[in-house]
Amino acid sequence: GGGREVTFRLPLQGGEAARRWQSVGHERPWHQLTGGQLVEVGFRLEPPSLAAEYRGTVELRAARLWRGANGLTAPTIEDVRLLPTAPRVGEMVELRMSVEAVYGNPFDREEIAVDAEFVRPDGEREQVAGFYYEGFLAEPVRPRERLIPHGAPEFRVRYRPRVAGEHRIEVAVATAAGTARVPAFEFEVLPAADDFSGFVRVDPEHPLHLSYDSGEVFEGIGLNIRTPDDQRYLRMKPASDWRDEGLGIYRRMFPRLAAAGVNVVEVWMSSWWLALEWINDAPGYHGVGHFNPYRAWKLDELFELAESHGIHLILVLNNHGKFSSWVDREWERNPYNVANGGFLDSPDDYFSDPRARESFKRTVDYIVARWGHSPNLLAWKLFSEIDLTGTSRRTYQMPPMREWHREMSEYVKSADPYRHIVTTHWSSNYTRINEPVARLPEIDILGTDAYHQETAQVLQYFAGTAAFGEQIGKPTVITEFGGPPQGDAIGVLRKQLRLGLWQGYFLNAAIVPMLWWFGFVDEHDMYGDFAALAAFRDGEDRRGMRRDSLIFPNERLEIMTLSGTRRVLAWGFDREYYLSRHENQVPRRIEDFSFVLADLPAGVYRLEFWNCGQEQPVGERGLTVAEGDGEVVIEVPAFERDFALKVVPEESQ
């Protein structure tokens, strides 16, 4: 009353703001970034009681955002926790801490950098970067979960010890105002559990294969589950009941895949699934340089699922559509686009603009800090289908593409203390691979597709990919196949899945071809096909084995063999049945078939016969090879579609 002017202020920073603000619809308390993420401010006037009722005019004189002259203060570190306190070799150690500091972007190491140094028992020092973390609760809402922000943000450091004994850790938090340190402390690392073999590498003696740090061979059987959403599958099979379940698809499929022997899954950091940067069209996205905490939390969950089920992830950092204006184009919505507040005029510029390169390196820093510790990270894939990026088919053949891959693969390796495999990927088939990129020493594995409407051509792509890898001297992995890109009849996909698994294995592929249509595998319960190959593969080591192929035109059969010292693996299939496009073709029964094995040393062997759809031998018999026997005739029991066999020394039980 009486024309009195009332002034009030709402704090957006510091302890007073933390006390005054209340969260609505979530459980995230006020934190350092809250003020910077405001998009609207409103005022509401309420009389305190009826007795103080006021009748008349209320005039809003002014409202302003006031940036006080707050001086920079050095950061402080509180509530430091190490989990677990006594880890085993190979078990993740996580250091959690609350940091009070002035910063606008916790993902920019120029503003705030958390770094730890681990001193191992052997005296070796390992530098590990920390990262900004926000937690969530997952509310089970069908068909996908809903994430609810939960708990105060904090900084974390993740580390994977590889030797037992006493470790010392030193941690520093640096901002423009100064540096804070956690007093050095020690923790004990216990010996590894029996099942820890280390990280997967390109085998140093057999570079077409992969092996663990322990020297044990890594035999990859995989499936492409890049995102839980597959609109192409639903277009191919519109009557399907299969639907996008978010993380639920991985929670449901990973146990079944693991039981079937699948140990590799590809996952994409795509704009609609796990990308850290994108335009502000979903919670947590705020453009270039701000990393989405919702998506990061989901990727945490995926890695935990992968580790608990023994599955290794190929993590694709960029799908082609993000930086393409002509195929699956997402450039119109990309935050790097000047039209969306970015700084690039064209997707081509992403591979040459220095600002874009530095931005990618900052993203790599965060990704490596948060997930690089995991031995279940099989490989960093820089791009999927680089030949579909840019503004035309020529973009990937231009010099900037090679230089981008050289610089970025070098940077990933320098930022990653665990030195994971680095790869990239081309579309369609191996003939799209451009050698200037493929031959870069920093690219460890070559990835491609094998799409075609004719199964015979798909088989040629399988073989051609293997031959190309042998020529370059690098492992290859086909991470997409299954008919043409738009899909095929279910009966054809059934045949191609079996062919991809078994021919890939007998082509000595480090990872057998990975079917694109994971919804088909799940909906039609095709897990048994993976399990059959996994059972056949169990205990085998293809390193150093020679591969051959025999075609019997009259029988319309093809036999592929892998031969080692006193050991032979073989697989044969009915080309007439598998190459036919008749979806409901009845396979013929093949009897009285035999073939010749040459150069088998003298000795006593056990001959095992396998049905390629079952998980154990269907028969076995003895085989004696005398001195001077140049050739051995193998008589195959009657079969349909395909068969496999092993010739192993009798003492090998």
XYZ file of C-alpha atoms in Angstrom:
653
model
C 0.000 0.000 0.000
C 0.849 3.653 -0.209
C 2.882 3.299 -3.432
C 5.516 1.266 -1.689
C 8.127 -0.355 -3.969
C 9.169 -3.928 -3.177
C 12.434 -5.376 -4.452
C 13.478 -8.987 -4.262
C 16.257 -11.083 -5.781
C 16.489 -14.731 -6.788
C 20.052 -16.121 -6.543
C 21.277 -18.319 -9.374
C 24.724 -19.212 -8.039
C 26.422 -20.308 -4.881
C 25.214 -21.717 -1.589
C 22.232 -19.382 -1.292
C 20.864 -20.618 -4.614
C 21.314 -24.229 -3.514
C 19.236 -23.505 -0.401
C 16.494 -21.558 -2.172
C 15.811 -23.615 -5.302
C 13.498 -26.630 -5.256
C 13.329 -29.264 -7.999
C 9.965 -29.975 -9.655
C 9.250 -33.279 -11.422
C 12.700 -34.725 -10.748
C 15.217 -35.295 -7.957
C 18.177 -33.204 -9.086
C 19.065 -30.507 -6.535
C 20.281 -27.097 -7.655
C 23.815 -27.332 -9.055
C 26.444 -25.317 -10.856
C 24.781 -25.474 -14.293
C 21.203 -24.736 -13.215
C 21.318 -20.994 -13.819
C 22.841 -21.406 -17.253
C 20.093 -23.777 -18.349
C 17.142 -21.473 -17.556
C 14.953 -20.705 -20.550
C 12.054 -18.849 -18.842
C 11.537 -16.840 -15.673
C 8.053 -16.000 -14.346
C 6.645 -13.909 -11.438
C 3.539 -14.595 -9.428
C 2.170 -12.260 -6.734
C 0.215 -13.846 -3.906
C -1.148 -11.888 -0.901
C 0.149 -13.532 2.256
C -3.354 -13.740 3.784
C -6.904 -12.489 3.371
C -6.279 -9.953 6.115
C -3.649 -8.346 3.960
C -5.808 -8.303 0.866
C -4.834 -5.506 -1.473
C -7.122 -3.903 -4.022
C -5.542 -1.754 -6.664
C -2.831 -1.743 -9.253
C 0.412 -3.661 -9.091
C 3.065 -2.447 -11.509
C 6.141 -4.487 -12.480
C 8.812 -1.782 -12.641
C 11.822 -3.856 -13.764
C 13.276 -7.336 -14.060
C 16.860 -7.955 -14.950
C 19.503 -10.638 -14.966
C 22.357 -9.279 -12.922
C 25.829 -10.693 -13.156
C 27.499 -9.823 -9.896
C 31.158 -9.033 -9.558
C 31.894 -12.476 -8.183
C 35.619 -12.986 -8.161
C 37.023 -16.346 -9.193
C 37.806 -18.609 -6.292
C 39.999 -21.684 -6.304
C 38.116 -25.005 -6.482
C 37.497 -27.115 -3.405
C 37.122 -30.905 -3.291
C 34.800 -32.648 -0.862
C 33.316 -36.076 -0.151
C 36.023 -38.154 -1.873
C 35.088 -41.855 -2.173
C 36.918 -44.809 -3.737
C 34.743 -47.737 -4.849
C 35.514 -50.525 -4.240
C 38.173 -50.083 -1.581
C 39.927 -53.388 -2.393
C 39.376 -54.130 -6.106
C 40.709 -57.071 -8.103
C 42.879 -56.822 -11.188
C 40.497 -56.147 -14.067
C 37.780 -54.655 -11.849
C 36.785 -51.017 -12.285
C 37.952 -48.573 -9.621
C 35.871 -45.394 -9.436
C 36.881 -42.281 -7.539
C 33.919 -39.976 -6.848
C 34.126 -36.422 -5.549
C 32.119 -33.245 -5.142
C 33.823 -30.169 -6.580
C 32.907 -26.582 -5.748
C 34.234 -24.334 -8.507
C 33.227 -21.602 -10.924
C 32.760 -22.945 -14.453
C 30.225 -22.630 -17.231
C 30.904 -25.844 -19.117
C 32.074 -28.881 -17.120
C 32.890 -30.683 -20.385
C 35.523 -28.142 -21.396
C 38.899 -29.000 -19.880
C 39.971 -25.402 -20.424
C 37.415 -24.428 -17.764
C 37.768 -27.345 -15.354
C 40.014 -30.383 -15.607
C 40.070 -33.343 -13.240
C 43.139 -35.535 -13.565
C 44.426 -38.511 -11.625
C 47.789 -40.206 -11.613
C 47.928 -43.864 -10.609
C 51.317 -45.215 -9.529
C 51.455 -48.983 -9.954
C 53.474 -51.410 -7.810
C 56.054 -51.671 -10.600
C 56.556 -47.895 -10.483
C 54.807 -47.180 -13.770
C 52.664 -44.022 -13.735
C 49.349 -43.850 -15.581
C 47.540 -40.596 -16.288
C 43.734 -40.861 -16.268
C 41.338 -37.970 -16.906
C 38.154 -37.517 -14.901
C 34.718 -36.554 -16.162
C 31.542 -34.724 -15.115
C 28.695 -37.035 -14.081
C 24.948 -36.665 -13.527
C 22.916 -39.598 -12.197
C 19.404 -40.785 -13.081
C 16.693 -43.153 -11.986
C 15.034 -45.295 -14.661
C 11.256 -45.403 -14.389
C 9.846 -48.446 -16.250
C 7.352 -46.875 -18.642
C 6.331 -48.976 -21.656
C 7.637 -49.345 -24.228
C 10.797 -47.479 -23.101
C 12.086 -46.374 -19.735
C 11.872 -42.737 -18.599
C 14.924 -41.218 -16.939
C 14.444 -39.032 -13.865
C 17.378 -36.773 -12.838
C 18.591 -37.895 -9.436
C 21.277 -36.736 -7.028
C 23.808 -33.928 -7.120
C 26.294 -33.868 -10.006
C 29.874 -34.844 -9.262
C 33.174 -35.593 -10.927
C 34.453 -39.130 -11.312
C 37.621 -40.943 -12.329
C 37.451 -44.504 -13.649
C 40.470 -46.789 -13.701
C 41.054 -50.446 -14.522
C 44.083 -51.916 -12.668
C 46.076 -54.572 -14.556
C 48.587 -55.599 -11.874
C 48.114 -56.686 -8.272
C 49.636 -54.896 -5.307
C 49.621 -51.483 -3.683
C 48.652 -48.537 -5.908
C 48.995 -44.853 -5.081
C 46.633 -42.234 -6.461
C 47.021 -38.474 -6.740
C 44.157 -36.260 -7.933
C 44.124 -32.615 -9.024
C 41.263 -30.313 -10.062
C 42.347 -27.272 -12.076
C 40.381 -24.161 -13.064
C 41.378 -20.662 -14.141
C 41.329 -19.651 -10.457
C 43.753 -22.294 -9.265
C 44.274 -25.965 -8.514
C 43.016 -28.143 -5.674
C 44.524 -31.515 -4.812
C 43.429 -34.597 -2.941
C 46.188 -35.777 -0.604
C 47.833 -38.860 -2.120
C 46.586 -42.164 -0.748
C 47.107 -45.879 -1.370
C 44.792 -48.773 -2.102
C 45.440 -52.468 -2.540
C 44.580 -54.350 -5.729
C 43.919 -58.059 -5.281
C 44.841 -60.720 -7.866
C 42.541 -61.110 -10.856
C 39.614 -63.456 -10.985
C 40.182 -66.527 -13.148
C 38.113 -65.196 -16.066
C 40.038 -61.938 -16.634
C 42.191 -62.138 -19.778
C 42.861 -58.436 -20.286
C 42.027 -56.249 -23.253
C 41.516 -57.339 -26.865
C 44.295 -56.428 -29.329
C 45.304 -57.207 -32.876
C 47.350 -60.371 -32.446
C 51.055 -59.422 -32.668
C 52.083 -62.629 -34.474
C 48.960 -63.275 -36.547
C 47.751 -59.784 -37.589
C 44.554 -61.062 -39.251
C 43.311 -62.224 -35.853
C 42.567 -60.757 -32.438
C 43.811 -61.887 -29.039
C 43.699 -60.873 -25.388
C 46.610 -59.452 -23.427
C 46.993 -62.957 -21.975
C 47.744 -64.325 -25.442
C 44.444 -66.214 -25.618
C 42.783 -65.947 -29.020
C 39.624 -63.822 -29.337
C 37.119 -65.460 -31.689
C 34.378 -62.957 -32.454
C 30.733 -63.865 -33.072
C 28.597 -60.749 -33.321
C 25.301 -59.029 -34.035
C 24.637 -55.405 -34.959
C 22.310 -53.823 -32.366
C 23.336 -50.245 -33.156
C 20.142 -48.743 -31.684
C 16.958 -50.229 -30.201
C 14.959 -48.683 -33.049
C 14.851 -50.265 -36.523
C 12.260 -48.678 -38.790
C 13.588 -50.546 -41.822
C 12.790 -53.876 -40.171
C 9.237 -52.751 -39.499
C 8.872 -51.633 -43.114
C 10.228 -54.998 -44.252
C 7.880 -56.880 -41.916
C 4.938 -54.532 -41.181
C 2.908 -57.234 -39.402
C 5.671 -57.660 -36.822
C 4.920 -57.262 -33.116
C 8.526 -56.309 -32.455
C 8.983 -52.758 -31.108
C 11.634 -50.366 -29.821
C 12.165 -51.001 -26.093
C 15.043 -48.615 -25.393
C 17.563 -50.144 -23.012
C 15.075 -52.954 -22.474
C 16.046 -54.603 -25.767
C 19.632 -54.959 -24.528
C 18.543 -56.138 -21.085
C 16.417 -58.803 -22.730
C 18.717 -59.846 -25.584
C 22.158 -59.773 -23.931
C 21.514 -62.804 -21.674
C 20.238 -64.816 -24.643
C 23.085 -63.701 -26.891
C 25.672 -64.564 -24.248
C 24.138 -68.007 -23.756
C 24.374 -68.495 -27.535
C 28.076 -67.583 -27.598
C 27.712 -64.103 -29.077
C 30.524 -61.919 -27.727
C 30.450 -58.821 -29.998
C 27.709 -56.202 -30.433
C 27.954 -52.925 -32.350
C 26.373 -49.820 -30.769
C 25.993 -46.375 -32.348
C 26.292 -42.962 -30.739
C 23.608 -41.751 -33.150
C 21.502 -38.629 -32.704
C 18.409 -40.675 -31.851
C 20.147 -42.960 -29.382
C 23.515 -42.325 -27.674
C 25.081 -39.243 -29.278
C 26.501 -36.801 -26.746
C 26.056 -33.684 -28.931
C 22.966 -32.625 -30.892
C 20.466 -29.796 -31.271
C 18.151 -28.999 -28.393
C 15.326 -31.364 -29.382
C 15.580 -33.791 -26.452
C 16.414 -33.407 -22.753
C 20.099 -32.880 -22.138
C 21.073 -31.604 -25.590
C 22.495 -28.079 -25.755
C 24.533 -28.051 -28.977
C 28.232 -28.406 -29.694
C 30.454 -28.854 -26.670
C 27.740 -29.815 -24.177
C 27.464 -33.564 -23.612
C 24.063 -35.064 -22.912
C 24.053 -36.618 -19.406
C 20.918 -38.655 -20.153
C 22.575 -40.438 -23.088
C 25.842 -40.859 -21.207
C 24.000 -42.581 -18.365
C 22.392 -44.986 -20.839
C 25.789 -45.866 -22.256
C 26.997 -46.534 -18.704
C 24.139 -49.008 -18.369
C 25.033 -50.642 -21.675
C 28.636 -51.161 -20.632
C 27.535 -52.655 -17.317
C 25.249 -55.052 -19.189
C 28.027 -55.942 -21.629
C 30.513 -56.669 -18.852
C 28.073 -58.778 -16.879
C 27.367 -60.948 -19.954
C 30.843 -61.148 -21.489
C 29.908 -59.094 -24.561
C 32.386 -56.733 -26.236
C 31.134 -53.482 -27.774
C 32.199 -51.849 -31.012
C 31.349 -48.242 -30.155
C 30.562 -46.130 -33.234
C 31.347 -42.493 -32.435
C 29.646 -41.077 -35.563
C 27.054 -42.524 -37.928
C 27.292 -41.211 -41.478
C 23.919 -39.414 -41.514
C 25.072 -36.797 -38.985
C 27.453 -35.365 -41.568
C 25.695 -36.192 -44.828
C 23.488 -33.994 -46.972
C 22.667 -36.718 -49.518
C 22.192 -40.100 -47.744
C 20.141 -40.550 -44.549
C 20.782 -36.848 -44.222
C 20.783 -35.334 -40.764
C 22.940 -32.335 -41.622
C 19.895 -30.025 -41.509
C 19.561 -30.822 -37.776
C 23.244 -31.040 -36.883
C 24.443 -28.539 -34.218
C 27.644 -27.940 -36.227
C 25.519 -26.474 -39.046
C 25.565 -22.657 -39.095
C 21.795 -22.776 -39.578
C 21.543 -24.270 -36.081
C 24.019 -21.942 -34.399
C 27.125 -23.908 -35.348
C 30.147 -22.846 -37.355
C 30.208 -25.114 -40.444
C 28.662 -24.204 -43.792
C 28.842 -27.743 -45.184
C 29.241 -31.285 -43.847
C 32.422 -31.509 -45.933
C 33.932 -28.882 -43.631
C 33.751 -31.239 -40.660
C 36.787 -33.096 -41.978
C 38.925 -30.018 -42.581
C 37.837 -27.188 -40.254
C 40.308 -26.839 -37.329
C 37.498 -25.906 -34.936
C 35.594 -29.075 -35.790
C 38.708 -31.181 -35.284
C 39.361 -29.656 -31.893
C 35.728 -30.181 -30.957
C 35.944 -33.865 -31.868
C 39.068 -34.201 -29.723
C 37.215 -32.724 -26.728
C 34.459 -35.261 -27.307
C 37.051 -38.028 -27.466
C 38.536 -36.826 -24.171
C 35.178 -37.241 -22.453
C 34.340 -40.578 -24.087
C 37.742 -42.075 -23.255
C 37.596 -40.790 -19.652
C 34.157 -42.301 -19.063
C 34.277 -45.610 -20.974
C 37.857 -46.224 -22.066
C 38.608 -48.228 -18.925
C 36.390 -51.129 -19.966
C 37.993 -54.331 -21.307
C 34.599 -54.982 -22.917
C 35.169 -52.070 -25.244
C 36.384 -53.956 -28.296
C 37.022 -50.976 -30.571
C 36.488 -47.277 -31.127
C 34.847 -46.934 -34.559
C 35.410 -43.367 -35.755
C 32.631 -43.488 -38.369
C 30.159 -45.847 -39.934
C 30.013 -45.641 -43.737
C 32.436 -42.781 -44.315
C 31.762 -43.039 -48.065
C 28.222 -41.744 -47.444
C 29.278 -38.563 -45.622
C 29.667 -35.039 -46.992
C 27.888 -33.566 -49.976
C 28.626 -36.216 -52.624
C 30.066 -39.654 -53.338
C 33.480 -38.025 -53.783
C 33.849 -36.574 -50.286
C 35.403 -39.675 -48.754
C 38.019 -39.888 -51.525
C 39.286 -36.361 -50.973
C 42.559 -35.739 -49.048
C 40.812 -34.238 -45.963
C 39.179 -37.617 -45.219
C 42.519 -39.412 -45.023
C 44.082 -36.620 -42.996
C 41.106 -36.519 -40.610
C 41.379 -40.261 -39.979
C 45.135 -40.061 -39.510
C 44.940 -37.208 -37.010
C 41.907 -38.487 -35.105
C 43.045 -42.099 -34.846
C 46.398 -40.852 -33.555
C 44.622 -38.655 -31.030
C 42.330 -41.430 -29.809
C 45.333 -43.675 -29.223
C 47.208 -40.917 -27.379
C 44.193 -40.109 -25.168
C 43.371 -43.749 -24.393
C 45.689 -45.204 -21.717
C 44.359 -48.690 -22.506
C 45.152 -48.479 -26.235
C 41.939 -49.987 -27.574
C 41.567 -50.978 -31.206
C 40.646 -48.124 -33.588
C 38.644 -48.737 -36.746
C 36.443 -47.050 -39.341
C 33.884 -48.350 -41.821
C 32.715 -48.240 -45.454
C 29.239 -48.991 -46.846
C 27.890 -51.542 -49.352
C 30.896 -53.874 -49.705
C 34.692 -54.027 -49.633
C 35.049 -52.485 -53.119
C 34.110 -49.132 -51.560
C 37.169 -49.133 -49.282
C 39.691 -46.480 -50.277
C 43.232 -47.654 -49.591
C 44.696 -44.291 -48.498
C 42.538 -44.549 -45.359
C 42.692 -48.348 -45.053
C 46.495 -48.392 -45.062
C 46.885 -45.829 -42.279
C 48.925 -47.578 -39.558
C 46.678 -46.053 -36.881
C 43.599 -47.872 -38.291
C 43.799 -51.357 -36.770
C 40.754 -53.073 -38.313
C 38.892 -52.576 -41.598
C 35.088 -52.539 -41.389
C 32.583 -52.769 -44.217
C 29.162 -54.141 -45.294
C 28.032 -56.987 -47.576
C 24.643 -56.033 -49.014
C 23.134 -57.491 -52.209
C 19.827 -58.936 -53.368
C 21.548 -62.117 -54.630
C 22.959 -64.468 -52.010
C 25.687 -65.647 -54.400
C 26.966 -62.076 -54.585
C 26.837 -61.723 -50.793
C 29.098 -64.801 -50.542
C 31.505 -63.200 -52.997
C 31.560 -60.085 -50.825
C 32.398 -62.223 -47.784
C 35.316 -63.797 -49.647
C 36.431 -60.524 -51.218
C 36.504 -58.787 -47.854
C 38.738 -61.513 -46.424
C 41.068 -61.316 -49.425
C 41.257 -57.524 -49.172
C 42.206 -57.781 -45.503
C 44.939 -60.285 -46.340
C 46.268 -57.920 -49.003
C 46.352 -54.979 -46.589
C 47.530 -57.166 -43.712
C 44.751 -56.189 -41.299
C 41.764 -57.936 -39.693
C 38.401 -57.317 -41.327
C 34.891 -57.283 -39.940
C 31.623 -57.077 -41.865
C 29.321 -55.307 -39.422
C 26.271 -55.159 -41.705
C 24.737 -57.693 -44.087
C 21.408 -59.345 -44.850
C 19.935 -59.052 -48.340
C 19.923 -55.591 -49.916
C 19.885 -52.550 -47.587
C 16.089 -52.328 -47.610
C 15.710 -55.932 -46.418
C 14.640 -59.288 -47.818
C 12.287 -62.216 -47.330
C 12.554 -63.935 -43.966
C 13.488 -67.251 -45.604
C 16.391 -65.594 -47.429
C 17.614 -63.944 -44.226
C 17.554 -67.319 -42.457
C 19.868 -68.755 -45.107
C 22.173 -65.746 -45.169
C 22.537 -65.718 -41.384
C 23.782 -69.327 -41.445
C 26.103 -68.595 -44.377
C 27.507 -65.452 -42.763
C 28.341 -67.247 -39.526
C 29.974 -70.336 -41.009
C 31.609 -68.919 -44.122
C 32.952 -66.017 -42.074
C 34.500 -68.474 -39.646
C 36.093 -70.510 -42.447
C 37.356 -67.348 -44.162
C 39.390 -66.720 -40.989
C 37.510 -63.495 -40.235
C 38.542 -62.090 -36.856
C 34.834 -61.476 -36.196
C 32.328 -63.370 -38.327
C 29.919 -61.168 -40.352
C 27.360 -59.403 -38.158
C 23.754 -59.472 -39.350
C 21.996 -56.089 -39.481
C 18.495 -57.420 -38.728
C 18.672 -58.027 -34.988
C 14.897 -57.690 -34.701
C 14.578 -60.689 -37.021
C 16.995 -62.693 -34.857
C 15.011 -61.880 -31.732
C 11.501 -62.206 -33.106
C 12.184 -65.454 -34.989
C 14.360 -66.970 -32.234
C 17.471 -67.460 -34.362
C 19.782 -67.665 -31.355
C 20.387 -71.349 -32.012
C 22.341 -70.580 -35.185
C 24.860 -68.578 -33.168
C 25.004 -71.247 -30.474
C 25.820 -73.990 -32.995
C 28.846 -72.130 -34.384
C 29.963 -71.148 -30.880
C 29.901 -74.789 -29.798
C 31.899 -75.846 -32.873
C 34.369 -72.999 -32.300
C 34.848 -73.741 -28.600
C 38.447 -74.715 -27.884
C 39.634 -73.950 -31.421
C 42.404 -71.552 -32.426
C 42.479 -70.626 -36.122
C 45.708 -68.630 -35.922
C 48.174 -69.999 -38.451
C 45.660 -72.334 -40.116
C 45.552 -72.511 -43.918
C 42.180 -72.063 -45.600
C 41.028 -73.752 -48.800
C 37.816 -74.114 -50.747
C 36.598 -76.955 -52.972
C 33.535 -76.835 -55.235
C 31.836 -80.014 -56.496
C 29.745 -78.847 -59.477
C 27.861 -82.130 -59.965
C 26.822 -82.287 -56.345
C 26.400 -78.485 -56.223
C 28.339 -78.494 -52.978
C 31.118 -76.311 -51.632
C 33.592 -77.450 -48.974
C 35.747 -74.976 -47.021
C 38.616 -76.172 -44.837
C 40.999 -74.788 -42.243
C 44.149 -76.875 -41.851
C 46.759 -76.753 -39.130
C 49.356 -79.142 -37.775
C 47.535 -82.476 -37.406
C 44.163 -80.725 -37.277
C 41.518 -79.989 -39.926
C 38.186 -78.179 -39.685
C 35.724 -78.390 -42.569
C 32.313 -77.028 -43.501
C 30.238 -77.960 -46.524
C 26.961 -76.521 -47.797
C 24.428 -77.166 -50.498
C 24.782 -74.254 -52.927
C 21.567 -75.215 -54.720
C 19.572 -74.767 -51.517
C 21.327 -71.734 -50.049
C 21.571 -69.679 -53.238
C 17.922 -70.173 -54.158
C 15.510 -67.286 -53.595
C 12.607 -69.701 -53.075
C 11.723 -68.962 -49.489
C 10.038 -72.295 -48.758
C 12.319 -74.562 -50.786
C 12.588 -78.095 -49.378
C 16.260 -79.069 -48.926
C 17.375 -82.298 -50.597
C 18.974 -85.150 -48.675
C 22.565 -85.728 -49.764
C 23.922 -89.249 -49.329
C 27.085 -91.138 -50.259
C 29.171 -87.974 -50.441
C 32.923 -88.010 -49.845
C 35.878 -85.738 -50.405
C 39.650 -85.965 -50.128
C 41.966 -84.445 -47.540
C 45.627 -84.183 -48.508
C 48.805 -83.797 -46.459
C 47.383 -85.124 -43.188
C 50.364 -86.419 -41.146
C 50.456 -90.035 -40.080
C 48.680 -90.739 -36.802
C 45.474 -91.725 -35.082
C 42.635 -89.186 -35.301
C 39.103 -88.677 -34.147
C 36.628 -87.600 -36.817
C 33.689 -85.539 -35.477
C 30.609 -84.753 -37.579
C 28.432 -81.743 -36.746
C 24.976 -80.608 -37.761
C 25.308 -76.827 -38.254
C 22.053 -76.262 -36.411
C 23.010 -78.185 -33.274
C 25.394 -77.553 -30.402
C 27.146 -80.931 -30.241
C 28.592 -83.518 -32.639
C 26.051 -85.827 -34.248
C 28.560 -88.615 -34.709
C 32.232 -89.535 -34.563
C 34.596 -92.316 -35.606
C 38.255 -93.126 -35.613
C 40.623 -92.388 -38.464
C 44.105 -93.822 -38.903
C 46.554 -92.298 -41.368
C 49.546 -94.483 -42.193
C 52.991 -93.296 -43.260
C 53.010 -92.572 -46.956
C 49.256 -92.009 -47.269
C 49.149 -88.902 -49.410
C 45.387 -88.516 -49.411
C 42.594 -89.485 -47.040
C 39.018 -89.995 -48.200
C 36.420 -88.545 -45.812
C 33.007 -90.167 -46.143
C 30.309 -87.780 -44.939
C 27.124 -89.116 -43.339
C 23.858 -88.169 -45.039
C 22.918 -84.539 -44.455
C 20.631 -81.703 -45.525
C 21.625 -78.079 -46.153
C 25.128 -78.231 -44.612
C 27.506 -80.093 -42.333
C 30.746 -79.497 -40.453
C 33.488 -81.791 -39.225
C 36.680 -81.867 -37.224
C 39.713 -84.070 -37.698
C 41.661 -83.934 -34.430
C 44.402 -86.094 -32.893
C 42.932 -88.896 -30.811
C 44.760 -87.689 -27.704
C 42.957 -84.318 -28.034
C 40.002 -84.798 -25.669
